[in-house]
Every structure is written in C-alpha cells, then in structure tokens.
Coordinates of C-alpha atoms and ligand atoms in Angstrom, one line a residue:
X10 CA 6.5 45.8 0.2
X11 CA 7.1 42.7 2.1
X12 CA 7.7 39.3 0.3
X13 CA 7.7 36.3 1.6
X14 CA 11.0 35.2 0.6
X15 CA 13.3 38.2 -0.2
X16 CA 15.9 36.3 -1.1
X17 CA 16.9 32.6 -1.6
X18 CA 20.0 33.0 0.2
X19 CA 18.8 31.4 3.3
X20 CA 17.1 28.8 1.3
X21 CA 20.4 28.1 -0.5
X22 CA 22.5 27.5 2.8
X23 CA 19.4 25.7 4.8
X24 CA 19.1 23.3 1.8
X25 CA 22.6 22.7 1.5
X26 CA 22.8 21.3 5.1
X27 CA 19.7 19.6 5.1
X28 CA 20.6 17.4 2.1
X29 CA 23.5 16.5 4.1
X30 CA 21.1 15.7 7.4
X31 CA 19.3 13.5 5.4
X32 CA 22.2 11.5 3.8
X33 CA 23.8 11.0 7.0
X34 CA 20.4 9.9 8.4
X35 CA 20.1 7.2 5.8
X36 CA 23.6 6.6 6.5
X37 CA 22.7 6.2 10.3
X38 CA 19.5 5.1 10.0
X39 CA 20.0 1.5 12.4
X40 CA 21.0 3.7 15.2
X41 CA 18.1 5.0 15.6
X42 CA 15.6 2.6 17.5
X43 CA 12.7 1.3 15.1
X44 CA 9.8 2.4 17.2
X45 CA 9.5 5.3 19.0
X46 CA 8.5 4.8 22.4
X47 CA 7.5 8.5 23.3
X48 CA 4.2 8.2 25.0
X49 CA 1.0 9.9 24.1
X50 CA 1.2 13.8 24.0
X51 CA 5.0 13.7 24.2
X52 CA 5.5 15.2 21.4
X53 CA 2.4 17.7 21.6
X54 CA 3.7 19.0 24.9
X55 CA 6.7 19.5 23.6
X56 CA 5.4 23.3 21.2
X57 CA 4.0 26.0 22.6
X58 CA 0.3 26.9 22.1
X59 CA 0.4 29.5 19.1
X60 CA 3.3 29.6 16.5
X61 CA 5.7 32.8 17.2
X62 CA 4.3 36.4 15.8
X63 CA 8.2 37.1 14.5
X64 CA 9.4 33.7 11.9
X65 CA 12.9 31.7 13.7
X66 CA 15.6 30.9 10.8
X67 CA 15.9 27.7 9.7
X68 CA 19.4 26.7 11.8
X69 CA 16.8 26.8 15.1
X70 CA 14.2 25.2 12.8
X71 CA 16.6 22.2 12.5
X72 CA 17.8 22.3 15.8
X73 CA 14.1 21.9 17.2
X74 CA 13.3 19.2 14.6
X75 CA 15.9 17.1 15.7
X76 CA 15.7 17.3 19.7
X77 CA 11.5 17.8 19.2
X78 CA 10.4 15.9 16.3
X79 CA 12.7 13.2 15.4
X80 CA 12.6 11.3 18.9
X81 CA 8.7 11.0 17.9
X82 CA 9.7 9.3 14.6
X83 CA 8.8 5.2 14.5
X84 CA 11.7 5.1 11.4
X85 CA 10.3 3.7 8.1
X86 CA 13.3 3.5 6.5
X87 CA 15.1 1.6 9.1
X88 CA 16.3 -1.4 7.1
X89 CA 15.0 -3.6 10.7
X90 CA 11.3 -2.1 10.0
X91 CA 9.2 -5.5 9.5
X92 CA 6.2 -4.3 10.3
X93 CA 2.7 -3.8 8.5
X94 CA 4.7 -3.7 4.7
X95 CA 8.1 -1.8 5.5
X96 CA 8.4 1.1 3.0
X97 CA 11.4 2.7 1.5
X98 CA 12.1 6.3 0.7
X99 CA 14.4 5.9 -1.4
X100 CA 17.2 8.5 -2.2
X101 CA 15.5 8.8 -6.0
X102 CA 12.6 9.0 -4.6
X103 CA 13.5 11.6 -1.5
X104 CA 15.2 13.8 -4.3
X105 CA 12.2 14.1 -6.6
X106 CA 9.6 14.7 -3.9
X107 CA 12.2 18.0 -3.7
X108 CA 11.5 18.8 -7.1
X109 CA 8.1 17.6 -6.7
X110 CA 7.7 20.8 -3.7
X111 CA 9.6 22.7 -5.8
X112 CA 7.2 23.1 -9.2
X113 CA 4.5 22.6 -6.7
X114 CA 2.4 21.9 -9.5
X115 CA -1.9 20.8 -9.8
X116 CA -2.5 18.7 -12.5
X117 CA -6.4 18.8 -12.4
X118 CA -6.0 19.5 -16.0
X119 CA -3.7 18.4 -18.9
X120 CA -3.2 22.3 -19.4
X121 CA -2.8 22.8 -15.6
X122 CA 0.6 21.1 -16.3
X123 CA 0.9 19.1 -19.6
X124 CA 4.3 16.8 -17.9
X125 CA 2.1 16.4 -15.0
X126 CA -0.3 14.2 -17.3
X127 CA 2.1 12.9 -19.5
X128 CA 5.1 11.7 -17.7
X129 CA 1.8 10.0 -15.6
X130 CA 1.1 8.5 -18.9
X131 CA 4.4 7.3 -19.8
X132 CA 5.6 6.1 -16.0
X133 CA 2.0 3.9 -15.9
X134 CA 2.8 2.6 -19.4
X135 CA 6.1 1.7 -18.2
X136 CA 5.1 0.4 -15.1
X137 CA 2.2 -2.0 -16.6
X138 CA 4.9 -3.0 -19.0
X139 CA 7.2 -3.4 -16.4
X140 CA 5.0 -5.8 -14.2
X141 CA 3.9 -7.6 -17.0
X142 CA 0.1 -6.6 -17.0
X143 CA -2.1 -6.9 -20.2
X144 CA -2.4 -3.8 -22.6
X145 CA -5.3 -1.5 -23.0
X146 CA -5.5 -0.7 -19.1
X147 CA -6.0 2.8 -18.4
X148 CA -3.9 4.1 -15.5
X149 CA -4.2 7.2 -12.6
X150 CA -2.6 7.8 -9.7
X151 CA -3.8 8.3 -6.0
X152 CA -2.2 8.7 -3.2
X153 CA -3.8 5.2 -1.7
X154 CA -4.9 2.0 -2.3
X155 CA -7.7 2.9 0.0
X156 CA -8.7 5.4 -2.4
X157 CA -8.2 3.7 -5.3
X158 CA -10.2 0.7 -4.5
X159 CA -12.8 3.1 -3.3
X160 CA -12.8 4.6 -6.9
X161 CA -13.0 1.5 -8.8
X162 CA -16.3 -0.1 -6.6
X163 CA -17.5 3.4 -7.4
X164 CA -16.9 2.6 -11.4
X165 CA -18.2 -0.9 -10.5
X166 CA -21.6 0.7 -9.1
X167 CA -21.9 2.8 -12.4
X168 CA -21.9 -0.5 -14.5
X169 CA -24.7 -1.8 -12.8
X170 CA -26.3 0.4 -15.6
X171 CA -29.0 1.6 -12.8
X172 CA -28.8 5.4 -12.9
X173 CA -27.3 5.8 -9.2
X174 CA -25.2 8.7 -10.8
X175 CA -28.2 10.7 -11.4
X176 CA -30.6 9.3 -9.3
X177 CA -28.9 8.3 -6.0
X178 CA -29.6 5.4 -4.5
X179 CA -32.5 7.0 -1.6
X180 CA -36.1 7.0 -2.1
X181 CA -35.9 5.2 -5.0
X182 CA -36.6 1.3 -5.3
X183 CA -33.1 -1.0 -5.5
X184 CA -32.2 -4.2 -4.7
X185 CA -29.4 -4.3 -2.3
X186 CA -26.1 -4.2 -3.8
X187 CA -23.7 -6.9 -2.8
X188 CA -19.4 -6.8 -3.0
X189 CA -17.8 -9.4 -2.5
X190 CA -14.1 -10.5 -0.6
X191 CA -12.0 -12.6 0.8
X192 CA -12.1 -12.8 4.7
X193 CA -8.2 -11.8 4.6
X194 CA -9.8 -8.6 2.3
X195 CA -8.4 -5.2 3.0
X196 CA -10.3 -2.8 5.6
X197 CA -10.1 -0.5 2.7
X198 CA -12.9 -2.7 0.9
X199 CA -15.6 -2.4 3.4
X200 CA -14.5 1.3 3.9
X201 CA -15.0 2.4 0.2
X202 CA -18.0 0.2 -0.1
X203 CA -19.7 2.4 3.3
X204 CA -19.0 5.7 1.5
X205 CA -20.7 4.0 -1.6
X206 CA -23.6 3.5 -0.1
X207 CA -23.4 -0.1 0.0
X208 CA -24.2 -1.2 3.7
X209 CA -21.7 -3.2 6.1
X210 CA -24.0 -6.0 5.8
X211 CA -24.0 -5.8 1.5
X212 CA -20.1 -6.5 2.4
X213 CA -20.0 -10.2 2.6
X214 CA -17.0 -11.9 3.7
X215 CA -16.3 -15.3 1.7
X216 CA -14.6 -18.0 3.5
X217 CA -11.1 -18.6 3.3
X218 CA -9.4 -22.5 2.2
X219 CA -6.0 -23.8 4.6
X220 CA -3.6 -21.2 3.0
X221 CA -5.9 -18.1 3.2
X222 CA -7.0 -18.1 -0.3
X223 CA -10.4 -17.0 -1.2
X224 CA -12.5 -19.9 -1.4
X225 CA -14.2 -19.9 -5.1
X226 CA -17.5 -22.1 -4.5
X227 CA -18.1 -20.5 -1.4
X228 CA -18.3 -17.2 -3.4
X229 CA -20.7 -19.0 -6.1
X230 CA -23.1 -20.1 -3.6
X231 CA -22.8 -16.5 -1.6
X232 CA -24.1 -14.8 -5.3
X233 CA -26.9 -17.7 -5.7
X234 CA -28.5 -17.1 -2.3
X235 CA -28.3 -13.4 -2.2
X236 CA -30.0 -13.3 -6.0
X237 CA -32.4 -15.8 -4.6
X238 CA -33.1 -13.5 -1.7
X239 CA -33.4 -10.7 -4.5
X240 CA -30.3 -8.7 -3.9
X241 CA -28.2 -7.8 -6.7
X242 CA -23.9 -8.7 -6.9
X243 CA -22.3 -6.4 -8.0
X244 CA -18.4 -6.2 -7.3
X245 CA -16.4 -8.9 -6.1
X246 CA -12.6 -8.0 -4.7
X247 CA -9.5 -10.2 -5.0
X248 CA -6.4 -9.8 -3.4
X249 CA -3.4 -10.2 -4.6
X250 CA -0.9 -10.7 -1.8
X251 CA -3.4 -10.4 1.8
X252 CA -2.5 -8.0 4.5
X253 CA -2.1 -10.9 7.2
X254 CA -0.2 -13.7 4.9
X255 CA 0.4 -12.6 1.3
X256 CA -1.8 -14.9 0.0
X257 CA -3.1 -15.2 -3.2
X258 CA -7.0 -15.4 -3.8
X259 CA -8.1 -17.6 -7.0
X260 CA -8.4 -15.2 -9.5
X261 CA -9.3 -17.9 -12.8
X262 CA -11.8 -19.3 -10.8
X263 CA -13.0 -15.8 -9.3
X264 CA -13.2 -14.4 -12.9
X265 CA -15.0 -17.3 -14.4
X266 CA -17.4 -16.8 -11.8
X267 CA -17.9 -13.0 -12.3
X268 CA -18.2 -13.6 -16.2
X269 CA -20.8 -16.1 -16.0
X270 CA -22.2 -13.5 -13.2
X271 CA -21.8 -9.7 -14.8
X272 CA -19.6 -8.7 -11.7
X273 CA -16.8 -6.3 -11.5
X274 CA -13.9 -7.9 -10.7
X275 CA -11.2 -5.7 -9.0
X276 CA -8.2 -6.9 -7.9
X277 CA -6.2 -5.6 -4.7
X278 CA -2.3 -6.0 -5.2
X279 CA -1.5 -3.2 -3.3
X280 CA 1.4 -5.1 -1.5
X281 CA 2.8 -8.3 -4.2
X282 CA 1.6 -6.7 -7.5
X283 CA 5.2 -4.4 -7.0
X284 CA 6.9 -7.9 -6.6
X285 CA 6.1 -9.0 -10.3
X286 CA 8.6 -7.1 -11.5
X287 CA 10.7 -9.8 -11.0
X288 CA 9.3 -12.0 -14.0
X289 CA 9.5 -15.6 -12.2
X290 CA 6.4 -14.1 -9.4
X291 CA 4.4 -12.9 -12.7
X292 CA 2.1 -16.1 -12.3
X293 CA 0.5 -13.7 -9.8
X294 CA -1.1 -12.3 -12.4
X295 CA -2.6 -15.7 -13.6
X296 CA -6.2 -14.7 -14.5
X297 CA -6.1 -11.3 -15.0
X298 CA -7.6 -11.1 -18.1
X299 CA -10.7 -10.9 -15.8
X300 CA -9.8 -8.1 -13.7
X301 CA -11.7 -4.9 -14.5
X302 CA -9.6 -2.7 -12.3
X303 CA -5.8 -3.6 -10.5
X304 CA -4.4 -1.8 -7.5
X305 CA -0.7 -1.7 -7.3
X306 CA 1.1 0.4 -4.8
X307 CA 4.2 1.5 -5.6
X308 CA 4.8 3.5 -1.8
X309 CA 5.1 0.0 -0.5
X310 CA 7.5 -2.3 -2.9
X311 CA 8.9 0.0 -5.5
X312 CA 10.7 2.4 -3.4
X313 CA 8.5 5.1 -4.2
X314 CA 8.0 7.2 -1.4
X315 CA 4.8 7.3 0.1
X316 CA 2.0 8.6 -1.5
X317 CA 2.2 6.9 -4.8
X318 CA -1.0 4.2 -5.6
X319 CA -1.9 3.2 -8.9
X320 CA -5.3 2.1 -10.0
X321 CA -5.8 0.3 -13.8
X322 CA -8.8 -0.1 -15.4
X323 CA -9.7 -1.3 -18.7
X324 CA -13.0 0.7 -18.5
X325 CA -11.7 3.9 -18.0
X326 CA -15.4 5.8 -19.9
X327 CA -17.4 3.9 -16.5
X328 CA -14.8 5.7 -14.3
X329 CA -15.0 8.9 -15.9
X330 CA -18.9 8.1 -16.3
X331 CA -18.7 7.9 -12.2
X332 CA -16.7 11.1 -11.8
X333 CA -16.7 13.7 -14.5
X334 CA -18.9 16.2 -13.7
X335 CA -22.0 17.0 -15.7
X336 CA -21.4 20.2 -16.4
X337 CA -17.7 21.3 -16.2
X338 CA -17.5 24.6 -14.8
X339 CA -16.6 27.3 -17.3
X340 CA -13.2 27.9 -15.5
X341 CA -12.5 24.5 -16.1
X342 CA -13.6 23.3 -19.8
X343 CA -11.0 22.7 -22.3
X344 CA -11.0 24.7 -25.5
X345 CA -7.7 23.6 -27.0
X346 CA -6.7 19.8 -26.1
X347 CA -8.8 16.4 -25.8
X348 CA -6.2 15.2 -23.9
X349 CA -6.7 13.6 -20.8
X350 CA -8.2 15.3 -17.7
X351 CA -7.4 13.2 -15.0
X352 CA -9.9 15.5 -12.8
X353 CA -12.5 13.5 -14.5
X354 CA -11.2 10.2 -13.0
X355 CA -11.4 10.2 -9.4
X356 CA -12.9 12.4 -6.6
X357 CA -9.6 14.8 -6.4
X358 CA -10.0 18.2 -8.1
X359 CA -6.2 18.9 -7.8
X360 CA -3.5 16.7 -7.9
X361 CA 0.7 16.5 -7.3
X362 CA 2.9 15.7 -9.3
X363 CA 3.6 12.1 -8.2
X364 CA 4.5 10.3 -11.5
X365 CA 7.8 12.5 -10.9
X366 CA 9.1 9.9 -8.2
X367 CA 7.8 6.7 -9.6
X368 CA 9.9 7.9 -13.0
X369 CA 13.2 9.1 -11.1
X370 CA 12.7 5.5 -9.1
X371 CA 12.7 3.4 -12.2
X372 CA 15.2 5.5 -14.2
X373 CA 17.2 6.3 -11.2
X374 CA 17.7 2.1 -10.3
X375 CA 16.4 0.1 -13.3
X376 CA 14.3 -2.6 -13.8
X377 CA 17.2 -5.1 -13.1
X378 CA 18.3 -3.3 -9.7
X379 CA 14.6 -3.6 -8.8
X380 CA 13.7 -7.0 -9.4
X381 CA 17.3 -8.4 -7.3
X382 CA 16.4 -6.6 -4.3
X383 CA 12.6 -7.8 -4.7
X384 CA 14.7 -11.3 -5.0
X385 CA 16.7 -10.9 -2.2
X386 CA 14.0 -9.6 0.2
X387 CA 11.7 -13.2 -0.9
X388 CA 14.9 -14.9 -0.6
X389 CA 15.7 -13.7 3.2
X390 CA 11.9 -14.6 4.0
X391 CA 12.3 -17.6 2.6
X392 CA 15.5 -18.2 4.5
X393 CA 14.1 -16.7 7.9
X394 CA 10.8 -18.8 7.4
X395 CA 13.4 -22.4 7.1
X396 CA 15.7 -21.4 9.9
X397 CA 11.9 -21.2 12.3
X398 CA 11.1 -24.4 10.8
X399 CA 13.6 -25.8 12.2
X400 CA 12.4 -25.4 15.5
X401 CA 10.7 -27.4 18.0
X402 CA 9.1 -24.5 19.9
X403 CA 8.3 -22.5 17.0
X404 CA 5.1 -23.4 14.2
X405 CA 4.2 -21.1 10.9
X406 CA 0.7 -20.2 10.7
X407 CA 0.5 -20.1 7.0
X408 CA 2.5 -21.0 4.3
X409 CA 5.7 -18.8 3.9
X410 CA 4.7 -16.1 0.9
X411 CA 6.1 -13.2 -0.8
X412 CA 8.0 -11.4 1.4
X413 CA 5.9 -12.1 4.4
X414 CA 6.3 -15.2 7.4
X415 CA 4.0 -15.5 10.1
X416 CA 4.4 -17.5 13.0
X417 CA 4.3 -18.6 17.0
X418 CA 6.3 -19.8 19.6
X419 CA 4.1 -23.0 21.2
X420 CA 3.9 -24.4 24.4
X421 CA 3.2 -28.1 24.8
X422 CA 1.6 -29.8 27.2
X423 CA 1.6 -33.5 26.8
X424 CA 2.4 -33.5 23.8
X425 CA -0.8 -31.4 22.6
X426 CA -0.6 -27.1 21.9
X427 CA -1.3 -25.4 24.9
X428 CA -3.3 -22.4 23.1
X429 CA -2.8 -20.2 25.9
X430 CA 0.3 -20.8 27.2
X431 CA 1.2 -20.0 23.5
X432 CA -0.6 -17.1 23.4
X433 CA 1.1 -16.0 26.1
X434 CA 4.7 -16.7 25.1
X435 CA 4.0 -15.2 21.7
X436 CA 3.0 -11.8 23.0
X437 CA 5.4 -11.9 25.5
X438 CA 8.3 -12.5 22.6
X439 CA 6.9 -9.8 20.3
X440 CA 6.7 -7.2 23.3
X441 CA 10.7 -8.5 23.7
X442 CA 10.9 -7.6 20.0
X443 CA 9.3 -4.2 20.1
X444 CA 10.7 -2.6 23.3
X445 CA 14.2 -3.3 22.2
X446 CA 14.2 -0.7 19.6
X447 CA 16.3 -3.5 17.4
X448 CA 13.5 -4.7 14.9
X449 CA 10.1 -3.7 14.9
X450 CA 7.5 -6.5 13.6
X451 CA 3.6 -6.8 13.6
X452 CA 0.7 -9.3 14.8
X453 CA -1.9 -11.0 13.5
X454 CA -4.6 -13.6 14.6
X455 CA -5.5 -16.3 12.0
X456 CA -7.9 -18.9 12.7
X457 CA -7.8 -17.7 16.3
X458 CA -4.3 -18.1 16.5
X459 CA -2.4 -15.4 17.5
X460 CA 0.9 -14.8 15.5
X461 CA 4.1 -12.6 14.5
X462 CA 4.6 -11.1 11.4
X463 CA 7.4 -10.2 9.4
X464 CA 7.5 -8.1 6.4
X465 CA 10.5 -7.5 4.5
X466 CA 10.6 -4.8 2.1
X467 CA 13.2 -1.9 2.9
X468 CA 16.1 -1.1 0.3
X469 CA 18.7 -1.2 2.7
X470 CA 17.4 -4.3 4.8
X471 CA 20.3 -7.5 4.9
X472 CA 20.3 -10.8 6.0
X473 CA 21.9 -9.4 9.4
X474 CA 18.7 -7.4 10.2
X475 CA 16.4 -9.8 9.2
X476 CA 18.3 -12.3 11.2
X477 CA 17.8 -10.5 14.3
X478 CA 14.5 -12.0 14.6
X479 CA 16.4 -15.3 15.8
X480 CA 18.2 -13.5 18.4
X481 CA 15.0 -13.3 21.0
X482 CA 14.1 -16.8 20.3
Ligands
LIG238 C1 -1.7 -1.9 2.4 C2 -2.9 -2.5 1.7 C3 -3.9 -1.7 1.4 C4 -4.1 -0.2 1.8 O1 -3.1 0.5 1.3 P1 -3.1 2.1 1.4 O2 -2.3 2.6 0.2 O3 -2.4 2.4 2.7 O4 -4.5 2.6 1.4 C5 -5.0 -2.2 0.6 N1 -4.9 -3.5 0.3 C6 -3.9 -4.3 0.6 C7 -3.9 -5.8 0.1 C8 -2.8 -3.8 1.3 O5 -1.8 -4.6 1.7

C-alpha cells in the first residue's frame, strides 16, 4: 500500500536545509531588490501546463523555487520595504507558522483542539492587556482586518434589534441603513458594508478637518438629515491610524455622538492600535470606552506574520447572535464543554491555529523588545519627516504621524506652487525610487495633491535604510 510519505527521512534533510535558506535569506535580505520588476505572466510562463504524473524531490523543488519563484518575490521583509504598512515575518513568528503546519490543526470547536481556543484566549488577554485596552472585551481572531470589520458591522446590523437575521432584509419594509466613516476610512468599510446588504450609497463619507481627522459635527448633521429623510444610522467606523496619513479620527466626540444616537461604534486600528504597546502612544485609545468593537492587526506592527487580525467586542452574545447557527448540526453540538466555540463568532467554519504566532511573538521578544523597536521605527519617521522639512523643494502633506510621512517635491513658479509641475516631479521621484530596487515606497493623493508615502515598520529596518529616501532627493 502506498503512503504518502513512507518515511520522514527526506522531510528530515529538506527541512534541515531549508531552515538554513531561510536564515541566510533574512540574513541577505537587502540584497535582494524591494520590488520585483518581473512583468505580467513572467512568472506563469515560467511552469509547465499540468504538474508531473511522477513527484521531483525536494533538492529540484528548491532549486526551481529559487531560479522560478523568488525573482517574482516584491520582499516584505526587506528592512527598505516602506510601502502600504511594511510587515515583518519575524523569525518567532516564521518558526511557529512551522509548528502551526505541522499540528495542522481546525479549531471550529473548543473540542476540535482545546489549546487552539485557549492559548487564543490567553494571547488576546495578554494582548488587550498589553495595549492597554479596557477589560470585558471579548476577543477572536481572523485572518484580516477586512474581515473583521466586516464581522463587527454584521454584529452592528443585529443590534438594530430588527430581525434581519431571520427575516433578511428583501421584500420586507426597512428604512435604509446608514454607516458611517471618515473620508480617509478603509476600502474594507464600504466592502463589508456591500456584502451586508447595506448599499454604496447607505456608506456615507464624513468630511475630513486640516490633519485628516474625522470631522465630528459633520457626522452629527449627516445622522440628522438622513433620520429626517427617514433612514436609519446604524454603525459609524473610526479609524485609528488612516491608511493614507495615520491619523487619528475623534473618537470622544464620535462616541458621544453615537451614545446620544444608539449607533455602533467600531473602531479600525488595524495599523497604530499595535503601536500602543508602547505606553506613551496609549492616548490613542482616548475614548474607547465607546468603542463597541476594535480591530487591531497584529500581521502589520507586531511581527506577527501575516494572517493574524484581531477583532474585540464587548458584545460578543450580538456577534454570536449574527453568526451561530440556529440549529447546530448534530456533528457539531457540544455534549461535554460550554466552552467557547469560536465557529459561532464569525463566518469561518474552520480555523488555524494562529494564536500560536502571536504567543511565540510576544514570549519569544517581550513586551519591552517590542515597544523600543515601535520607538525607534516613530523615532526614524520623525527624524526622516525633520530632515524633509528642512527643504526648500520639498512640503509635507499632513502632519508627520505614527510611523507614517507623506510628502512632495514642489515646483515654484513665481513664488506660487506650480501643481503640475509638482505633480510631475513627484511621480517622476517615486518612479526613481521604485525602479532602483533600493527602497520601495507608496503614493497617495490628499486634497488633490499627489504625494509619497513612507511607512516604517520592518524589524530589521535602521536609520541607514530609511535614510535612503534622501539619497534621490
Ligand atoms: C491595512 C488596513 C486595513 C485592512 O487590513 P487587512 O488586514 O489587509 O484587511 C483596514 N484598516 C486600516 C486602517 C488599515 O490600515
């Protein structure tokens, strides 16, 4: 009889070496350039059109992953990775993701894996602790913050207390449900809101003040003219640290205004929440006594390998209300426990093992290792945002934040901004930027303006690689 693996020999010696490949690739990762500059269907022209009857061994495997695969990479972990919010996989976390494969366990129930559950337990309390968020939140995690925030305007929906659950929200008379963001909100927010059922136009944008912060009266006078106009608010999202800027959205004056309301509040930190580790950036969290659900991503500022997103609520019976199903299957029902089910608190019937990373992170490094990289990685921003300050050709398009700077090079002409002459110049510069393989960065337009961003947030970025954004000035 056949078996797929008769022995573990090969496994043993393949292993062995690939352990090696990877520490000398995060040895050597700057040698590499940042962005891959392979061209569309490259990489797919590079395999053959079926997979091979008889199976290779895993020397050619590695061979072919390395001369077919790997030039394809844009590289993550290079410590020059500015882009979008650069991500880490760090060594604690590369080495439990093995372990992680290796149980390849589903923890759809407690029994399905009781440490599956409860180290998800205990690495949530820890991290809630950790960050400095309020007791009594319930926490899950998902692999996204897209996800996430998805399931929480799904809770949100279910506190409206109208029946959708059963009753769906066709042929049936409701008002038109209305969430509310920031302009600077997350594509995620109008994504989970479509698949909700809420329409594009039920997503309505508020108006943003100088620094990209949600603008708190605008949102009061949004919720009075859509109740005059007989719809009903329902969910209103603030972020935490904006994709474009890392700004912060009001949240005491958001709260208030969803208290006096009855609105959800759910707050997006997918990006900064990671950064309160560090206690001095916990007045973040100023207001959050309001928050009804929190999204804080530890795949992209805890060094948690990507996927790990976690969602808190401190209503978990409305999420489970939203998801558990009405009748559990018989092959599913729990006879012995009442412990916690987290199939019953999201749309995923099975689920990895991912509290294994976020635990080996913070055990592995600490809380104090942790919070002085966070430090140096605002502290280089910081740095890199006063060294462009200090030029005459170069103006920041919002105020320096978190770990993020945005800015331009301008053109003048007498004396005034030439707009597109500076348009120009800045796409020309990040082009510069992007094709040398040396740093890779991202755009953004803000107030029309179009602008460079830099993101620090990679375990093994220095000053020296973040200073090499000077170099194509
Ligand atoms: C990155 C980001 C998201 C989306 O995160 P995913 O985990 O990739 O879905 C959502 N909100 C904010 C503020 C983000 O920065």
């Amino acid at each position: 009889m056949p078996k797929l693996d008769p022995s573990s020999d090969e496994f043993r010696a393949a292993g062995h070496r690939l352990v090696d490949w990877i520490a000398d690739y995060l040895d050597g990762v700057d040698r590499y350039e940042v962005l891959s500059r392979v061209k569309p269907g490259d990489i797919e022209s590079r395999f053959a059109a079926a997979p091979g009857a008889k199976g290779k061994p895993y020397d050619a495997l590695i061979a072919e992953f390395e001369s077919k695969i790997v030039p394809g990479v844009t590289h993550w972990n290079h410590p020059a990775f500015f882009a979008y919010f650069s991500i880490t996989g760090s060594q604690a976390g590369i080495l439990a993701e093995l372990l992680t494969a290796a149980l390849n366990a589903n923890g759809m129930l407690w029994k399905t894996s009781p440490s599956l559950t409860e180290l998800e337990i205990v690495t949530l309390r820890w991290l809630r602790e950790s960050l400095g968020l309020p007791n009594g939140l319930f926490g899950i995690i998902n692999d996204t913050a897209s996800i996430n925030s998805f399931l929480a305007l799904a809770a949100a929906r279910d506190a409206l207390g109208l029946d959708i659950r059963a009753r769906g929200m066709t042929g049936r008379d409701l008002p038109p449900l209305k969430v509310y963001c920031s302009e600077h909100a997350h594509s995620s927010i109008e994504k989970g809101a479509l698949a909700l059922g809420f329409g594009a136009d039920d997503v309505v944008q508020i108006p943003s003040d100088d620094a990209y912060r949600m603008k708190a009266d605008a949102l009061e006078s949004a919720i009075a003219r859509d109740r005059a106009a007989g719809a009903l608010p329902c969910a209103v999202v603030a972020t935490l640290g904006t994709t474009s800027t890392a700004s912060v959205d009001p949240l005491p004056a958001i709260g208030a205004i969803a208290r006096r309301q009855n609105l959800w509040v759910h707050v997006d930190a997918a990006y900064a929440g990671s950064a309160t580790i560090e206690p001095s950036f916990r007045w973040l969290w100023k207001g959050i006594e309001h928050a009804d659900s929190i999204v804080v991503n530890p795949h992209k500022w805890l060094f948690t390998p990507i996927d790990c997103s976690v969602l808190y609520t401190r209503k978990p019976a409305v999420l489970r209300n939203a998801f558990s199903l009405t009748e559990t299957p018989a092959y599913l029902t729990m006879t012995d426990t009442a412990e916690i089910n987290y199939m019953d608190y999201g749309l995923q019937l099975g689920r990895r093992f991912r509290a294994l990373k976020l635990w080996m992170v913070m055990e592995h490094y600490g809380t104090e290792r942790l919070c002085a990289v966070i430090r140096d990685h605002v502290g280089y921003a910081q740095q890199l945002a006063g060294e462009l300050s200090k030029r005459e050709d170069i103006e920041l398009l919002a105020p320096q934040s978190f770990s993020v700077v945005v800015f331009r090079r301008i053109i003048r002409r007498d004396r005034e901004v030439d707009e597109e002459g500076s348009e120009r110049t800045t796409t020309e510069l990040l082009e510069r930027m992007n094709g040398s393989g040396r740093i890779f960065v991202s755009h953004t337009r803000l107030r029309g303006r179009f602008g460079i961003r830099v993101a620090i947030g990679n375990g093994a970025t220095e000053w020296k690689h973040v200073a090499r954004v000077l170099e194509f000035l």
